[in-house]
Short mmCIF file of C-alpha atoms in Angstrom, two decimals:
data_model
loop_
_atom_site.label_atom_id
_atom_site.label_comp_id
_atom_site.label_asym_id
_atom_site.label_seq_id
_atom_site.Cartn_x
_atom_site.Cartn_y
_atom_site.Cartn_z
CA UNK K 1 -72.56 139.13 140.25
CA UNK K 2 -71.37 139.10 136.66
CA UNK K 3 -74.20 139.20 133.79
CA UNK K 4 -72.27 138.13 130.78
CA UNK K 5 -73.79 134.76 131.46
CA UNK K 6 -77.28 135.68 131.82
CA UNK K 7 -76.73 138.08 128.46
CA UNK K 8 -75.17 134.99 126.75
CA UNK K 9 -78.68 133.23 127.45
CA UNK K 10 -80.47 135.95 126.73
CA UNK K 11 -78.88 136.03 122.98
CA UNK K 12 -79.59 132.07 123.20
CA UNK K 13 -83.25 133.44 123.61
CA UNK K 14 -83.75 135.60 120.68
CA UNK K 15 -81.85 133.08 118.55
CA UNK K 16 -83.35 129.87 118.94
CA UNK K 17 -86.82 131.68 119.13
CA UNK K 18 -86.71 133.93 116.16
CA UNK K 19 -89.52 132.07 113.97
CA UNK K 20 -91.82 132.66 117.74
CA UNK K 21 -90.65 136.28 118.59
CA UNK K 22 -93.54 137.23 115.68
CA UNK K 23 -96.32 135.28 117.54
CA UNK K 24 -97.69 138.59 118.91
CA UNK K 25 -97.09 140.68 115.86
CA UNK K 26 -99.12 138.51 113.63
CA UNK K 27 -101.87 137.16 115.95
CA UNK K 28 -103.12 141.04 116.45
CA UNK K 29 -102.66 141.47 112.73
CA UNK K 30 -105.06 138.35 112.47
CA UNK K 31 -107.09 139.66 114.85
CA UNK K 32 -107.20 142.78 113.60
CA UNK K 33 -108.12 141.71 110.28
CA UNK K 34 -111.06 139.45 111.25
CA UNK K 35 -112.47 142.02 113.94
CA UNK K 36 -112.77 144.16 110.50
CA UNK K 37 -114.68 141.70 108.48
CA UNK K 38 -116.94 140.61 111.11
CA UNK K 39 -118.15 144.55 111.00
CA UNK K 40 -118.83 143.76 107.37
CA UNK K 41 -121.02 140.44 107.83
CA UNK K 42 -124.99 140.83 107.55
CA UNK K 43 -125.86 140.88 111.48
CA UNK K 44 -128.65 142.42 112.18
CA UNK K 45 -132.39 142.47 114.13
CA UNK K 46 -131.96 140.00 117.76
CA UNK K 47 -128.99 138.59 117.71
CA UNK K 48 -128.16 135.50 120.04
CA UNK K 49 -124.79 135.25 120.84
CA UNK K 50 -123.69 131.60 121.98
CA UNK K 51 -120.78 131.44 124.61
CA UNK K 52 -119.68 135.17 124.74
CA UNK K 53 -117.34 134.50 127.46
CA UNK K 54 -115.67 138.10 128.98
CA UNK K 55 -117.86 140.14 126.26
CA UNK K 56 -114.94 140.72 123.93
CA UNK K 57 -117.58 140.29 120.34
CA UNK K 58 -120.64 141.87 122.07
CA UNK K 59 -120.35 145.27 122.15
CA UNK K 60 -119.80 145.02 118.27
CA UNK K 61 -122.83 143.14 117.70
CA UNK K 62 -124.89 144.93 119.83
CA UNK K 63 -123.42 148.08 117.85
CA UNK K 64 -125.44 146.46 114.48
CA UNK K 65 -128.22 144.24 116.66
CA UNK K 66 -132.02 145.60 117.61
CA UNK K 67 -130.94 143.27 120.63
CA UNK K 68 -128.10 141.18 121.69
CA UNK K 69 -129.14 138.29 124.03
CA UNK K 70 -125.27 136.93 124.76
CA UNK K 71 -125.09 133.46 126.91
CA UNK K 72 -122.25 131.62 128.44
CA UNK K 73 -121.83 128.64 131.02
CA UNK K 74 -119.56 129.98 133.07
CA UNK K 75 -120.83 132.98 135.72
CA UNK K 76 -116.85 134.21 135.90
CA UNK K 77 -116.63 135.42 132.04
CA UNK K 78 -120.03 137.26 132.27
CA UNK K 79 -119.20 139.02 135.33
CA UNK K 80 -116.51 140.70 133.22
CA UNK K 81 -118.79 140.69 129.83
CA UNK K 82 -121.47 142.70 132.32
CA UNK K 83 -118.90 144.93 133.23
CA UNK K 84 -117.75 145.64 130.09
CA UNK K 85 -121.27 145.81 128.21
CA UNK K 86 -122.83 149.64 128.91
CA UNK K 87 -125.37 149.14 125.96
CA UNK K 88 -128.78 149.14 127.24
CA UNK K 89 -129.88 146.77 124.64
CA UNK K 90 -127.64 143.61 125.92
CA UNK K 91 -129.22 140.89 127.92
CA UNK K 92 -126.49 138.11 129.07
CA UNK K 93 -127.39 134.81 131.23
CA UNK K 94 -125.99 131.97 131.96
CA UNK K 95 -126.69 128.47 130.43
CA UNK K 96 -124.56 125.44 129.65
CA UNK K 97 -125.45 125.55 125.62
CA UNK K 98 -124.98 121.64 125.91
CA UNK K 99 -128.18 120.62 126.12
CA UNK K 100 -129.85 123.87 126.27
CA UNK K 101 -132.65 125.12 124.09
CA UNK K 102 -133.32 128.65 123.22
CA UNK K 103 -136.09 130.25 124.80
CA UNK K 104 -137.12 132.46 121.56
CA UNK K 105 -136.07 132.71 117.73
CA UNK K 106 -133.58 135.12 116.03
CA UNK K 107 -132.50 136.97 113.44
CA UNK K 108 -128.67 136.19 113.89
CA UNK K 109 -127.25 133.52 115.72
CA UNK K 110 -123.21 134.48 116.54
CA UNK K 111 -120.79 132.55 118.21
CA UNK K 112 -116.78 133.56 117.94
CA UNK K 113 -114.28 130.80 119.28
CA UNK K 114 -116.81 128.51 120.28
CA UNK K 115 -117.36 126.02 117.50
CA UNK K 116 -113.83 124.39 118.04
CA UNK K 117 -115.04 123.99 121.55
CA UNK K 118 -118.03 121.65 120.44
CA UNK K 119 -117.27 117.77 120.64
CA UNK K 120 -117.09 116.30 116.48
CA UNK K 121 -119.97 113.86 117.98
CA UNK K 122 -122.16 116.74 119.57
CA UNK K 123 -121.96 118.57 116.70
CA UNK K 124 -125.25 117.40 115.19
CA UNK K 125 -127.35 118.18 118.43
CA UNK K 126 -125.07 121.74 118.60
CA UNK K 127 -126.08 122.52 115.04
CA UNK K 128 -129.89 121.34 115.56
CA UNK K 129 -130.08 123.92 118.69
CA UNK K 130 -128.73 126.52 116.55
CA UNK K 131 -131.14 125.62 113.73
CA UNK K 132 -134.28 126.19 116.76
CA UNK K 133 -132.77 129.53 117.42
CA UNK K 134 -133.21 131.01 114.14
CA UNK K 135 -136.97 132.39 112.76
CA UNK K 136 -136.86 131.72 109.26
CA UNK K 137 -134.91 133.72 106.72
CA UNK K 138 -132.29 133.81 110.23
CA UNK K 139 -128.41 133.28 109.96
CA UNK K 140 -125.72 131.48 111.80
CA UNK K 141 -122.76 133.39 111.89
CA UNK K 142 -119.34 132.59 113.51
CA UNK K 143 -115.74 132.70 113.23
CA UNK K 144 -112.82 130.29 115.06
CA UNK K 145 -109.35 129.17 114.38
CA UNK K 146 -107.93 127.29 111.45
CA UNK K 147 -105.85 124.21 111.76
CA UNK K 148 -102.77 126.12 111.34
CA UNK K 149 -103.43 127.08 115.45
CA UNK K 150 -103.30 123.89 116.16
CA UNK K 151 -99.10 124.64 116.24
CA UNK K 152 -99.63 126.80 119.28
CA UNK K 153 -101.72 124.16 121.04
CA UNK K 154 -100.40 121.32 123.20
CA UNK K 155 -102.79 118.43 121.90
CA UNK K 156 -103.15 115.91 123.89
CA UNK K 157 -103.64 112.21 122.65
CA UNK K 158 -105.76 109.64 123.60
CA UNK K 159 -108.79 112.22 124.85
CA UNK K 160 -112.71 111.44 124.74
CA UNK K 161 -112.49 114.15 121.81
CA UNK K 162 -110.09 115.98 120.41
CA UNK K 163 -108.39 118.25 123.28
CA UNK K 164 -105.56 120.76 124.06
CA UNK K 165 -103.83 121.52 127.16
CA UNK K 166 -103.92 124.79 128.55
CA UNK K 167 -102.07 126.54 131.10
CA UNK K 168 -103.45 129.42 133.99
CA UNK K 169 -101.05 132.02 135.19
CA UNK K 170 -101.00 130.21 138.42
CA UNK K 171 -99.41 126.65 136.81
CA UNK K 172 -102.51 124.88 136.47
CA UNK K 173 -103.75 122.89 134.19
CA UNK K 174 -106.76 121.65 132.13
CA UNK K 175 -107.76 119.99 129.18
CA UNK K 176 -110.24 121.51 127.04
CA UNK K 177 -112.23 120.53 124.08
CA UNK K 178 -110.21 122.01 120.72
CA UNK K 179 -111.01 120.58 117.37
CA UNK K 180 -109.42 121.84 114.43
CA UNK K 181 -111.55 121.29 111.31
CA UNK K 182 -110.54 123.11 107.89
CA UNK K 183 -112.94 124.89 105.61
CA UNK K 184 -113.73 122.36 103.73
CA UNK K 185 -114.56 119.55 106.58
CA UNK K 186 -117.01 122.05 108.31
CA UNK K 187 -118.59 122.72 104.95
CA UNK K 188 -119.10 118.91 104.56
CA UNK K 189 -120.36 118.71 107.86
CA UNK K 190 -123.39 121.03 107.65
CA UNK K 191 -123.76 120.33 104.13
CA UNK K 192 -124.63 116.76 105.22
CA UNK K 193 -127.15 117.95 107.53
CA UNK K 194 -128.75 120.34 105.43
CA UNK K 195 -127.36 123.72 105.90
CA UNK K 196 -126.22 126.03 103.20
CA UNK K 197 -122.98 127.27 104.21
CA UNK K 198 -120.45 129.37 102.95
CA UNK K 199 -116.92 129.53 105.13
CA UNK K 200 -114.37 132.03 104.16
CA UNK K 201 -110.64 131.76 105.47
CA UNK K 202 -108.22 134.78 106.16
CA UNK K 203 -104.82 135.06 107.99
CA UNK K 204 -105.12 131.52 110.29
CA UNK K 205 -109.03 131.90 111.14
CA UNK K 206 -112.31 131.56 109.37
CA UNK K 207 -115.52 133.19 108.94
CA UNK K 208 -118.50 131.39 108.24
CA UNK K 209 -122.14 131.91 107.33
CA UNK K 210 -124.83 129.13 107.38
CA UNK K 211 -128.46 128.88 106.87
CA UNK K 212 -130.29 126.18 108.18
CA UNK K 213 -132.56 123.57 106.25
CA UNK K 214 -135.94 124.96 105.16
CA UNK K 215 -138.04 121.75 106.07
CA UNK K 216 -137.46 119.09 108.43
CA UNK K 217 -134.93 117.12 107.37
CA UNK J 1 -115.46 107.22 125.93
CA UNK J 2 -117.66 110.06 127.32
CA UNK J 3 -116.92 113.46 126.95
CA UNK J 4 -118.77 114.57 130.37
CA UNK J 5 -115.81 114.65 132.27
CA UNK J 6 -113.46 116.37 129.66
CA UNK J 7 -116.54 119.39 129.14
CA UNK J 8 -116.54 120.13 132.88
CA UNK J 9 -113.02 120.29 132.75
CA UNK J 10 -113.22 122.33 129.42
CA UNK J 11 -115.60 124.89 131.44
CA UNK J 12 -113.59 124.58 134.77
CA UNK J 13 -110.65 126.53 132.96
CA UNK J 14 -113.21 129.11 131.28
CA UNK J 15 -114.16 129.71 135.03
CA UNK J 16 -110.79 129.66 136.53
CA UNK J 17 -109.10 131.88 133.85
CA UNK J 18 -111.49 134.44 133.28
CA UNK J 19 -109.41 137.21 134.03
CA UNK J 20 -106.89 135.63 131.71
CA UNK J 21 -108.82 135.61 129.16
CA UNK J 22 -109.24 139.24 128.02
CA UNK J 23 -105.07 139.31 127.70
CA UNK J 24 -104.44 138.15 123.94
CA UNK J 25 -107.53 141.26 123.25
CA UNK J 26 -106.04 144.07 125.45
CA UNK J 27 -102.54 143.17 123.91
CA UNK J 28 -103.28 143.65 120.08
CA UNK J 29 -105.46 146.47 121.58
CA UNK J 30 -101.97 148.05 123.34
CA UNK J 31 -100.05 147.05 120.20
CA UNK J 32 -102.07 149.16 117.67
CA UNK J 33 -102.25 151.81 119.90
CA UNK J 34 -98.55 152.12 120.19
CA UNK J 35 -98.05 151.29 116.50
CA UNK J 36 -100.22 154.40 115.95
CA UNK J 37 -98.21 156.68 118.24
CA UNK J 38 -94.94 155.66 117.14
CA UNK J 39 -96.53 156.89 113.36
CA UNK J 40 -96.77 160.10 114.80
CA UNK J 41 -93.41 160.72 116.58
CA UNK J 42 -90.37 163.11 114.99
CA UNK J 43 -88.66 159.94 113.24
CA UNK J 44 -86.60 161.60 109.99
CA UNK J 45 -83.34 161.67 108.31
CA UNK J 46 -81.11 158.69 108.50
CA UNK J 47 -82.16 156.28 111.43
CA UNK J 48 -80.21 154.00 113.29
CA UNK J 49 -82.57 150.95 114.55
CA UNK J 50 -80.63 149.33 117.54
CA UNK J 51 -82.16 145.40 118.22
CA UNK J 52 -84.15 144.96 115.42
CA UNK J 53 -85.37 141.67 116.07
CA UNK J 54 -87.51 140.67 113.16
CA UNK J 55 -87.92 143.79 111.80
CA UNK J 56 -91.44 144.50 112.62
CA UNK J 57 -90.72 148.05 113.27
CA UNK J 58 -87.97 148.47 111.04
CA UNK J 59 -90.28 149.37 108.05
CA UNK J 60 -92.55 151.87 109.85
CA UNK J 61 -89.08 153.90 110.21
CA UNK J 62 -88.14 152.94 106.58
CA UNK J 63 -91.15 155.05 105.55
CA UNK J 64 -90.51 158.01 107.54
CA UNK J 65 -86.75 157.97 107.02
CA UNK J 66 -84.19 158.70 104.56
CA UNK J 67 -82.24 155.83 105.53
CA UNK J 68 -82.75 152.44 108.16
CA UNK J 69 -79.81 151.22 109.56
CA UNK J 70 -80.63 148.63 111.52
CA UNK J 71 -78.55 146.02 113.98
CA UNK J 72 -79.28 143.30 116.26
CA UNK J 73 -76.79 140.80 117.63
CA UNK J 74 -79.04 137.46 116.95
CA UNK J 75 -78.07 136.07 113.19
CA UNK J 76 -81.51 134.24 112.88
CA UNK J 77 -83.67 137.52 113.86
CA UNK J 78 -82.16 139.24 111.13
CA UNK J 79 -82.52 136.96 108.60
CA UNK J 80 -86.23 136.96 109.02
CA UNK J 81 -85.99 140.81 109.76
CA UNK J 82 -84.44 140.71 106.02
CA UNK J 83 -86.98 138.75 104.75
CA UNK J 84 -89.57 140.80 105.63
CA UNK J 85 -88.08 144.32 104.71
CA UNK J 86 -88.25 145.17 100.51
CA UNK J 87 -87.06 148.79 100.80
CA UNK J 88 -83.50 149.51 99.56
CA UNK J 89 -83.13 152.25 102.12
CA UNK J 90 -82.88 149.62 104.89
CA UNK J 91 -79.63 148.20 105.57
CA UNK J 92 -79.10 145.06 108.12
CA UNK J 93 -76.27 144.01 110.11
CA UNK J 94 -75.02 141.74 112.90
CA UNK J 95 -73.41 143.81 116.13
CA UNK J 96 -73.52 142.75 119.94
CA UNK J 97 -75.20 146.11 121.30
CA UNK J 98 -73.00 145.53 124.34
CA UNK J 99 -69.50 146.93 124.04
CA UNK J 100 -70.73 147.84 120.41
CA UNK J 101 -69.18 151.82 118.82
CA UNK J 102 -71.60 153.20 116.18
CA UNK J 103 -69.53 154.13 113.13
CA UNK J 104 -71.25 157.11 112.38
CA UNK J 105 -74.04 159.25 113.61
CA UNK J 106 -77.48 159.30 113.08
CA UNK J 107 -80.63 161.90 113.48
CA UNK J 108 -82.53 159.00 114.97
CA UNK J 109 -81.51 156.60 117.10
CA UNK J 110 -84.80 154.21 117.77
CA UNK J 111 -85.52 150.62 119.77
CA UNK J 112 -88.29 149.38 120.73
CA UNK J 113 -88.59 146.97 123.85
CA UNK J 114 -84.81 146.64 124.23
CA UNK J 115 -84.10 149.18 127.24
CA UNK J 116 -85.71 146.78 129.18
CA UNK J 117 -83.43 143.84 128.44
CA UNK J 118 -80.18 146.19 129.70
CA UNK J 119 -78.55 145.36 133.19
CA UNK J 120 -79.10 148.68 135.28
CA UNK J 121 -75.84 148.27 135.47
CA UNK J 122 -75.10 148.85 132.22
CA UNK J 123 -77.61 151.81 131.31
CA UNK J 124 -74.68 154.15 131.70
CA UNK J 125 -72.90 152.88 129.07
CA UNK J 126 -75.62 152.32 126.91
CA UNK J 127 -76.93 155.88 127.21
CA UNK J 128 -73.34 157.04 126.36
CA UNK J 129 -73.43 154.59 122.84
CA UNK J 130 -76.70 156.43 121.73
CA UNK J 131 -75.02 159.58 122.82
CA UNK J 132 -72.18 158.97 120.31
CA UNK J 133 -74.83 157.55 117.35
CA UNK J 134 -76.68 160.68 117.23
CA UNK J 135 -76.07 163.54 115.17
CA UNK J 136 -76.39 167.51 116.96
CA UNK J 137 -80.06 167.97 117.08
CA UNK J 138 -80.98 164.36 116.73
CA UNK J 139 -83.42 161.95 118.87
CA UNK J 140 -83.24 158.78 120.97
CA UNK J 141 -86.88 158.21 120.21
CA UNK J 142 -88.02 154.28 122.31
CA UNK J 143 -90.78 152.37 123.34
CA UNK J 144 -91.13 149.50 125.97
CA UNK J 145 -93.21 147.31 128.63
CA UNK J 146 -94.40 149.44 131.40
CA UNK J 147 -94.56 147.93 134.91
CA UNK J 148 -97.54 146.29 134.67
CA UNK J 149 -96.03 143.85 132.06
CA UNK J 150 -94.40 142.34 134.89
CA UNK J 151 -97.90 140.67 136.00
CA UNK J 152 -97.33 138.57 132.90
CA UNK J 153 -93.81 137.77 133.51
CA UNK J 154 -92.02 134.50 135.36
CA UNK J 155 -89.80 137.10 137.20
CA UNK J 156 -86.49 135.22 138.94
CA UNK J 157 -85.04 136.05 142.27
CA UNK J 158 -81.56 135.91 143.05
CA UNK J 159 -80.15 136.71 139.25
CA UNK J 160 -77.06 138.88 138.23
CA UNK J 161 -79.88 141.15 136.68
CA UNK J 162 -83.62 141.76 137.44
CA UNK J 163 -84.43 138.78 135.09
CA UNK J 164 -87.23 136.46 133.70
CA UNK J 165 -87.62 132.97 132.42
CA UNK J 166 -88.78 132.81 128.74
CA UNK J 167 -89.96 129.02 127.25
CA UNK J 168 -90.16 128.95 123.46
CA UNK J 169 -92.31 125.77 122.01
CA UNK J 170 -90.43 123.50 122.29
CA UNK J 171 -90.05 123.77 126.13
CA UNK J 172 -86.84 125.33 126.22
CA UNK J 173 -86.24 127.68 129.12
CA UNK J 174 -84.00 131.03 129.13
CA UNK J 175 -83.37 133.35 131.79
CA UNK J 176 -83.91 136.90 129.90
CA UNK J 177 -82.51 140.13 131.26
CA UNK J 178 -85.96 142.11 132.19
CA UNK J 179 -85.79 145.58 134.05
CA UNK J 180 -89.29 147.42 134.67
CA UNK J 181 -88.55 150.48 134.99
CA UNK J 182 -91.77 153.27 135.62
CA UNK J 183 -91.72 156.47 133.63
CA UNK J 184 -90.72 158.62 136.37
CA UNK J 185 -87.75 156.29 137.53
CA UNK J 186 -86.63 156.30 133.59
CA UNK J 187 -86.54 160.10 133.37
CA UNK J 188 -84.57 160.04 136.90
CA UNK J 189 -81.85 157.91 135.44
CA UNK J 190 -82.13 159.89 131.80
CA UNK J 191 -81.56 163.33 133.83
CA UNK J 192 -78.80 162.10 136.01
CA UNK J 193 -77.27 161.61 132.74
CA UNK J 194 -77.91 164.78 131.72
CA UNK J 195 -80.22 163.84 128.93
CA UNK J 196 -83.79 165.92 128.56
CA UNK J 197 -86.35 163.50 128.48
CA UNK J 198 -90.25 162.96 127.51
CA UNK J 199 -91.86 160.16 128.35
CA UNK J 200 -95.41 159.09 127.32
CA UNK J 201 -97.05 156.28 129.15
CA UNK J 202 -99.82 154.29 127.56
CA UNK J 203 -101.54 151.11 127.63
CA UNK J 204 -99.25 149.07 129.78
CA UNK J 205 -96.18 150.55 127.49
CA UNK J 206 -94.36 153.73 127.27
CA UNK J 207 -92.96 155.92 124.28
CA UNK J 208 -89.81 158.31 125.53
CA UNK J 209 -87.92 160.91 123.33
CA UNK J 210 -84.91 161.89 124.59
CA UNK J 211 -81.93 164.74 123.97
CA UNK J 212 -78.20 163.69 125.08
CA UNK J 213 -76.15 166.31 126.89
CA UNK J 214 -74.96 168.89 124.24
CA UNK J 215 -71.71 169.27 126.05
CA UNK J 216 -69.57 166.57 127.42
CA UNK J 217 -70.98 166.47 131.26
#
């Protein structure tokens, strides 16, 4: 068989998808860059680590932590965060953090990539968990896309809450949870109920650090 | 509307796609890696840079060499490959790599994850064009997917060449030429050329230096 055809459409390729071919480039520069200033944040004593998923953040916060206690809903992701996690000082288990209330208090509460997962009208409760989870002087730290992902999403209309679609390597299908709030909408949101926040944004994600209200509010 | 149904379905795909879900991590991971390597291979003198593509490479060479030349047949990949690249010792231009004569030679002849969009049947041929673009003592110094990229891959049956479909965003499809070739069938094709060959595997990709045959063979 002749392959001019198939090299004409593979020319097609790179053409029309020039502005994607970088994708990769700059999502591991992005990556990169935010893996480097979460090494700089102030995480410290027992840190509890809110939907850890396969374990990708914990070994780094374990690397700064007295303790890491790193929970996720779904048993799959922390067979692989297990797997991954040698450090002797890691505890995961497995909760659904809607609804759930922490056992103990901490030092640092982290969650990465989780916080766009969170319903806009659960957020409240979400925030109020996290607020029970920190002993006093205690931090919430935790980093997530920008709306600029939303490009690479497939939103869907019309949801319960705001949602993307996403795709397994076996063609199926699911809607998730993704809401896309800039810097300045999450600062108004725990600034309303009574945090102290300060978000920082770098190359498509953000970083933020939040302190909970001192009294009841 | 409740959001019950959409968060089970939300944690259905963090079950389902667990293994999945590590991928985006382990390729930045594989990326710097082989960004790093390539900083430490023999790349000098005047380089010729064969597909380009959006010139994330093209400065890495640019800082090692006296001169970039550096071609790729797609109009639009080059323009954003000259967008990105300040230094005046990097010179762009359009050429169809397929049928294509260098006009001159080069101590470097570089590409990085093109050999695997060449037709086996046209390796030959190719091999013979890098031949003629590189100066006595110089390099054919590339990097590409190893065989385990294929897992990630919507390989086709039945195509003039071992091929792949590729969607961009806006759900466009194009069948792309993709050969996976391992690093001992590589240097079995490279030596029944007559070239003298080193390759590296790592990561999921491999780095190979070769030497063309100092006599016509």
């Amino acid at each position: 068989m002749d392959d001019d055809a198939l090299l004409a459409e593979q020319m097609a390729y790179y053409r029309a998808g020039a502005a994607e071919y970088d994708r990769p480039y700059a999502e591991c520069e992005a990556l990169q860059e935010l893996l480097a200033a979460v090494d700089e944040l102030p995480i410290a004593g027992d840190v509890l680590e809110l939907a850890c998923g396969t374990g990708q953040w914990t070994p780094r916060l374990a690397a700064r932590a007295r303790s890491v206690t790193a929970v996720d809903a779904a048993a799959e992701v922390l067979a692989l965060a297990r797997a991954r996690t040698v450090s002797t000082t890691v505890q995961f288990f497995e909760a659904d953090l809607f609804g759930w209330q922490p056992p103990r208090r901490y030092d640092t509460v982290f969650f990465a990539f989780w916080l766009s997962h969170v319903p806009l009208t659960r957020l409240p409760d979400f925030w109020n968990t996290v607020a029970a989870a920190l002993a006093p002087g205690g931090k919430a730290i935790f980093v997530d896309d920008g709306p600029a992902a939303a490009a690479f999403e497939e939103v869907l209309a019309n949801q319960p809450a705001p949602a993307a679609l996403r795709r397994l390597d076996d063609g199926s299908q699911y809607r998730i949870v993704k809401v896309f709030r800039d810097a300045q909408a999450l600062t108004d949101d725990l600034t309303r109920l009574g945090w102290s926040v300060h978000i920082r944004t770098m190359a498509g994600n953000f970083i933020g650090i939040a302190e909970p209200p001192t009294s009841p509010g």
